[in-house]
PDB file of C-alpha atoms in Angstrom:
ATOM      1  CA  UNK A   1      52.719 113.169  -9.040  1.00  0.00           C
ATOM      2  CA  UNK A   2      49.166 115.216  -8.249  1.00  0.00           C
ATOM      3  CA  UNK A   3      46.138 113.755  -9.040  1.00  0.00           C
ATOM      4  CA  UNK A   4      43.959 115.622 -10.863  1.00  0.00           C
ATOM      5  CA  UNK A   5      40.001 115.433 -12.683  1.00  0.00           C
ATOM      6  CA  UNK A   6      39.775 113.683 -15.683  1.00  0.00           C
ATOM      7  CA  UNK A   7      37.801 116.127 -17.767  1.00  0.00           C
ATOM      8  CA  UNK A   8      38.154 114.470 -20.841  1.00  0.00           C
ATOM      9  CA  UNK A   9      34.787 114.227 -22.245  1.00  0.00           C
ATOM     10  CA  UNK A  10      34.183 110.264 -23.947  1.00  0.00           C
ATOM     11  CA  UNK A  11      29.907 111.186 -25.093  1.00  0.00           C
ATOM     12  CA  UNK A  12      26.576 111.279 -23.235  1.00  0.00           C
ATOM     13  CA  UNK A  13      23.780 109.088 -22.670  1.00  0.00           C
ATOM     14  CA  UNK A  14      20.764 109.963 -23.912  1.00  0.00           C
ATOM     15  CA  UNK A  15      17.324 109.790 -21.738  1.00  0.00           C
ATOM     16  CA  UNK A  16      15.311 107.148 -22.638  1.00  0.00           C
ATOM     17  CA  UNK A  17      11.697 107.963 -24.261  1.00  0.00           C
ATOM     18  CA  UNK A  18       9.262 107.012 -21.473  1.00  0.00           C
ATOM     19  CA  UNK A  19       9.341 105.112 -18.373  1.00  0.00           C
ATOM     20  CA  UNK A  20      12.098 102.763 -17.924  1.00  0.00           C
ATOM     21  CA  UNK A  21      11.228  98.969 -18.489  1.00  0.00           C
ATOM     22  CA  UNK A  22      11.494  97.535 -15.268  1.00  0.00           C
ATOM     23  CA  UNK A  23      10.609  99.999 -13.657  1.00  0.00           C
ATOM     24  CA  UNK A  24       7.438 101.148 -11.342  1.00  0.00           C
ATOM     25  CA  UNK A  25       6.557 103.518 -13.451  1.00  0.00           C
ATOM     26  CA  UNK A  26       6.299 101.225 -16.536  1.00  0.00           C
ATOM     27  CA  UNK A  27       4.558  98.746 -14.805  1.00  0.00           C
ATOM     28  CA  UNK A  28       1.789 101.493 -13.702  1.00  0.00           C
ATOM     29  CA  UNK A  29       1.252 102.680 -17.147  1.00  0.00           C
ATOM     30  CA  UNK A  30       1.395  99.008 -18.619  1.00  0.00           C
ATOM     31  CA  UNK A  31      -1.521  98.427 -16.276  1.00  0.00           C
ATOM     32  CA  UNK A  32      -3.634 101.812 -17.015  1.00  0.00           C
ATOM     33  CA  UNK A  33      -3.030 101.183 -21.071  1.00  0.00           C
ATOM     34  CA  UNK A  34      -4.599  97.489 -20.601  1.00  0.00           C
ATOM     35  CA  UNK A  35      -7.399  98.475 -19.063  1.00  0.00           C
ATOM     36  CA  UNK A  36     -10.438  97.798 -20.994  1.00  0.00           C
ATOM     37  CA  UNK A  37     -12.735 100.571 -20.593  1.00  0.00           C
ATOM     38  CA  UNK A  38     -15.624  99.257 -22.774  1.00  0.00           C
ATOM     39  CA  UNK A  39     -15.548  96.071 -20.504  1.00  0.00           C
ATOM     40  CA  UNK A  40     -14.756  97.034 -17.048  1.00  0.00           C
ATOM     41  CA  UNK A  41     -14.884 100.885 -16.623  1.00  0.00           C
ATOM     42  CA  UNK A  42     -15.140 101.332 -13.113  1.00  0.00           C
ATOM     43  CA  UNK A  43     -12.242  99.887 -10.717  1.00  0.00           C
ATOM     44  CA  UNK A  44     -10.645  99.301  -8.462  1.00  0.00           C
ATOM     45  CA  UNK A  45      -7.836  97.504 -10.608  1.00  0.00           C
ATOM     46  CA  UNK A  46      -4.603  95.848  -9.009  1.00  0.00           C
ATOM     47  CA  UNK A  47      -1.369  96.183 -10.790  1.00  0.00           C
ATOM     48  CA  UNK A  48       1.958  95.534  -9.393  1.00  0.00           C
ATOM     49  CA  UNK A  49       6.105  95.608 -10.116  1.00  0.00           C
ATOM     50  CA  UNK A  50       7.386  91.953  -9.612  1.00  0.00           C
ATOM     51  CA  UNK A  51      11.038  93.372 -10.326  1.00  0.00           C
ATOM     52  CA  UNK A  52      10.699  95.404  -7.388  1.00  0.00           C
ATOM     53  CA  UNK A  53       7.951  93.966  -5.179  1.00  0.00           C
ATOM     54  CA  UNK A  54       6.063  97.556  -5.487  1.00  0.00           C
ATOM     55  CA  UNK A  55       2.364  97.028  -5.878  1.00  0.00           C
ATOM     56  CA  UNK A  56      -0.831  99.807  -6.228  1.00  0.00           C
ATOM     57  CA  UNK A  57      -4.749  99.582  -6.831  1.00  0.00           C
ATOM     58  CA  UNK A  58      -6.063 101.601  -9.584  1.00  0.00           C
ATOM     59  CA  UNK A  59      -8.826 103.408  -8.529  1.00  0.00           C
ATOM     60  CA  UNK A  60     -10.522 105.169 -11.801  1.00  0.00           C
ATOM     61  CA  UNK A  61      -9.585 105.982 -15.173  1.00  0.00           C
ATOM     62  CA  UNK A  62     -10.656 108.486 -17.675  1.00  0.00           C
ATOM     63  CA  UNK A  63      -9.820 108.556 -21.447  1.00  0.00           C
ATOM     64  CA  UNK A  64      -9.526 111.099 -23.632  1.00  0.00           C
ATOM     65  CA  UNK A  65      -8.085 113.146 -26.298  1.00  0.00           C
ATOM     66  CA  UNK A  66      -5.198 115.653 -26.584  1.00  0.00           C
ATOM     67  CA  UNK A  67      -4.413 117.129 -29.978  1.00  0.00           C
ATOM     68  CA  UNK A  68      -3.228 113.225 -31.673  1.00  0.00           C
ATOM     69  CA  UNK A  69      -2.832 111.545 -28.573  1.00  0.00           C
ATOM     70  CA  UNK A  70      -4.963 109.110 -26.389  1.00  0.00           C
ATOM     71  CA  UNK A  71      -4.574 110.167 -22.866  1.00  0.00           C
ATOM     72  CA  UNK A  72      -6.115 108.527 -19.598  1.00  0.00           C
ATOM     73  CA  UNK A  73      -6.271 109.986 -16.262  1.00  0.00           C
ATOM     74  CA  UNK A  74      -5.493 107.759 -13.458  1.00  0.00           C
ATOM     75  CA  UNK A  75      -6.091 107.648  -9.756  1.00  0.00           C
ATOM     76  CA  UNK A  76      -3.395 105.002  -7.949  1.00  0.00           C
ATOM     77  CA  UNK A  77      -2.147 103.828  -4.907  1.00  0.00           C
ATOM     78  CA  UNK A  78       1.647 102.457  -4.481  1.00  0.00           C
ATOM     79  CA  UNK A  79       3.208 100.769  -1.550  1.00  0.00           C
ATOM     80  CA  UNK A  80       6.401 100.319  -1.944  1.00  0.00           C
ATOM     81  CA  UNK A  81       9.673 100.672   0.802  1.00  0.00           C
ATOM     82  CA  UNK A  82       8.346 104.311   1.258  1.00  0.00           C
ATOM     83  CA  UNK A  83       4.821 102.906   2.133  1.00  0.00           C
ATOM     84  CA  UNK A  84       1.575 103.695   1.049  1.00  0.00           C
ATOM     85  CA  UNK A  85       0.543 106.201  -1.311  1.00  0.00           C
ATOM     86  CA  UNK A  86      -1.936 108.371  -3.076  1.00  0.00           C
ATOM     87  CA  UNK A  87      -1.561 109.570  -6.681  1.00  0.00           C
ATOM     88  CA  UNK A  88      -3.142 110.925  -9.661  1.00  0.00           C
ATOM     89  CA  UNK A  89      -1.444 110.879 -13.052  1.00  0.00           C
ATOM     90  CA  UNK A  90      -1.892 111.474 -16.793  1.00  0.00           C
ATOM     91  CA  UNK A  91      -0.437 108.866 -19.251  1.00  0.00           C
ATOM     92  CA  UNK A  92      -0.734 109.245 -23.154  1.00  0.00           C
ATOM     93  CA  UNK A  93       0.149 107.661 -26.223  1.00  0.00           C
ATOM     94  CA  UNK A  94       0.631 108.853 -29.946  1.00  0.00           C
ATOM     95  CA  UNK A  95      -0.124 105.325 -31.068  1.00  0.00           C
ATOM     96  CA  UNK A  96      -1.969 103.071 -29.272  1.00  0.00           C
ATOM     97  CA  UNK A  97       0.994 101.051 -28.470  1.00  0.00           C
ATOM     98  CA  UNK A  98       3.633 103.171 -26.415  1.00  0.00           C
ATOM     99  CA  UNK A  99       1.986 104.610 -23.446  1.00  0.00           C
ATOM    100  CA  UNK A 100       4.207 107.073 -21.187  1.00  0.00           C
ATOM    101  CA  UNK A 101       3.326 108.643 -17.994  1.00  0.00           C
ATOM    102  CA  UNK A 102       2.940 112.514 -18.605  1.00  0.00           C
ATOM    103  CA  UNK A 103       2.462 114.113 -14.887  1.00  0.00           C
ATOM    104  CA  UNK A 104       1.847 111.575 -12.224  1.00  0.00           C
ATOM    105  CA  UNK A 105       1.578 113.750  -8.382  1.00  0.00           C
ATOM    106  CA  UNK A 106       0.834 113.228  -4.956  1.00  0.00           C
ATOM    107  CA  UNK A 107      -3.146 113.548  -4.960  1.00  0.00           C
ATOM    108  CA  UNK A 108      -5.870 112.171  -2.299  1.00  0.00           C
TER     109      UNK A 108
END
């Protein structure tokens, strides 16, 4: 008897909308959403990833708008198993409740 592929197709999984809870990711943008501006505008603020042990210093953010959407640009650091480092990101939301990270790239 040969063994073969199964190629018998049982459905797909579709990719969640945003970062995945849990992950580093969610906890970055959880931290740049609950920053309040109007109180504390200038950083550095800490946030970190108990789940994974990852942690980062935000170093400035920005608001503004895009079409319907709140957006704030970020500066961050994360250490995690890789080590230390730089970033700068974009994370927006359509509501004011769901925040999701839009570009986030190496940056100095």
């Amino acid at each position: 008897m040969a063994l073969g592929v199964d190629r018998t197709v049982t459905g797909s999984i579709n990719r969640p909308a945003g970062p995945i809870p849990g992950s580093d990711d969610a906890a970055l943008i959880a931290a740049v959403a609950d920053i309040d501006l109007a109180r504390t505008p200038d950083g550095p603020f800490a946030w970190a990833n108990p789940s994974t042990g990852t942690t980062g210093v935000i170093g400035y953010v920005a608001e503004e708008q895009r079409d319907d959407a709140t957006c704030r640009r970020f500066s961050t650091t994360r250490r995690d198993v890789f080590g230390r480092r730089q970033f700068q990101g974009l994370g927006c939301s359509n509501d004011g409740e769901r925040w999701q990270i839009i570009n986030l790239s190496p940056g100095t």
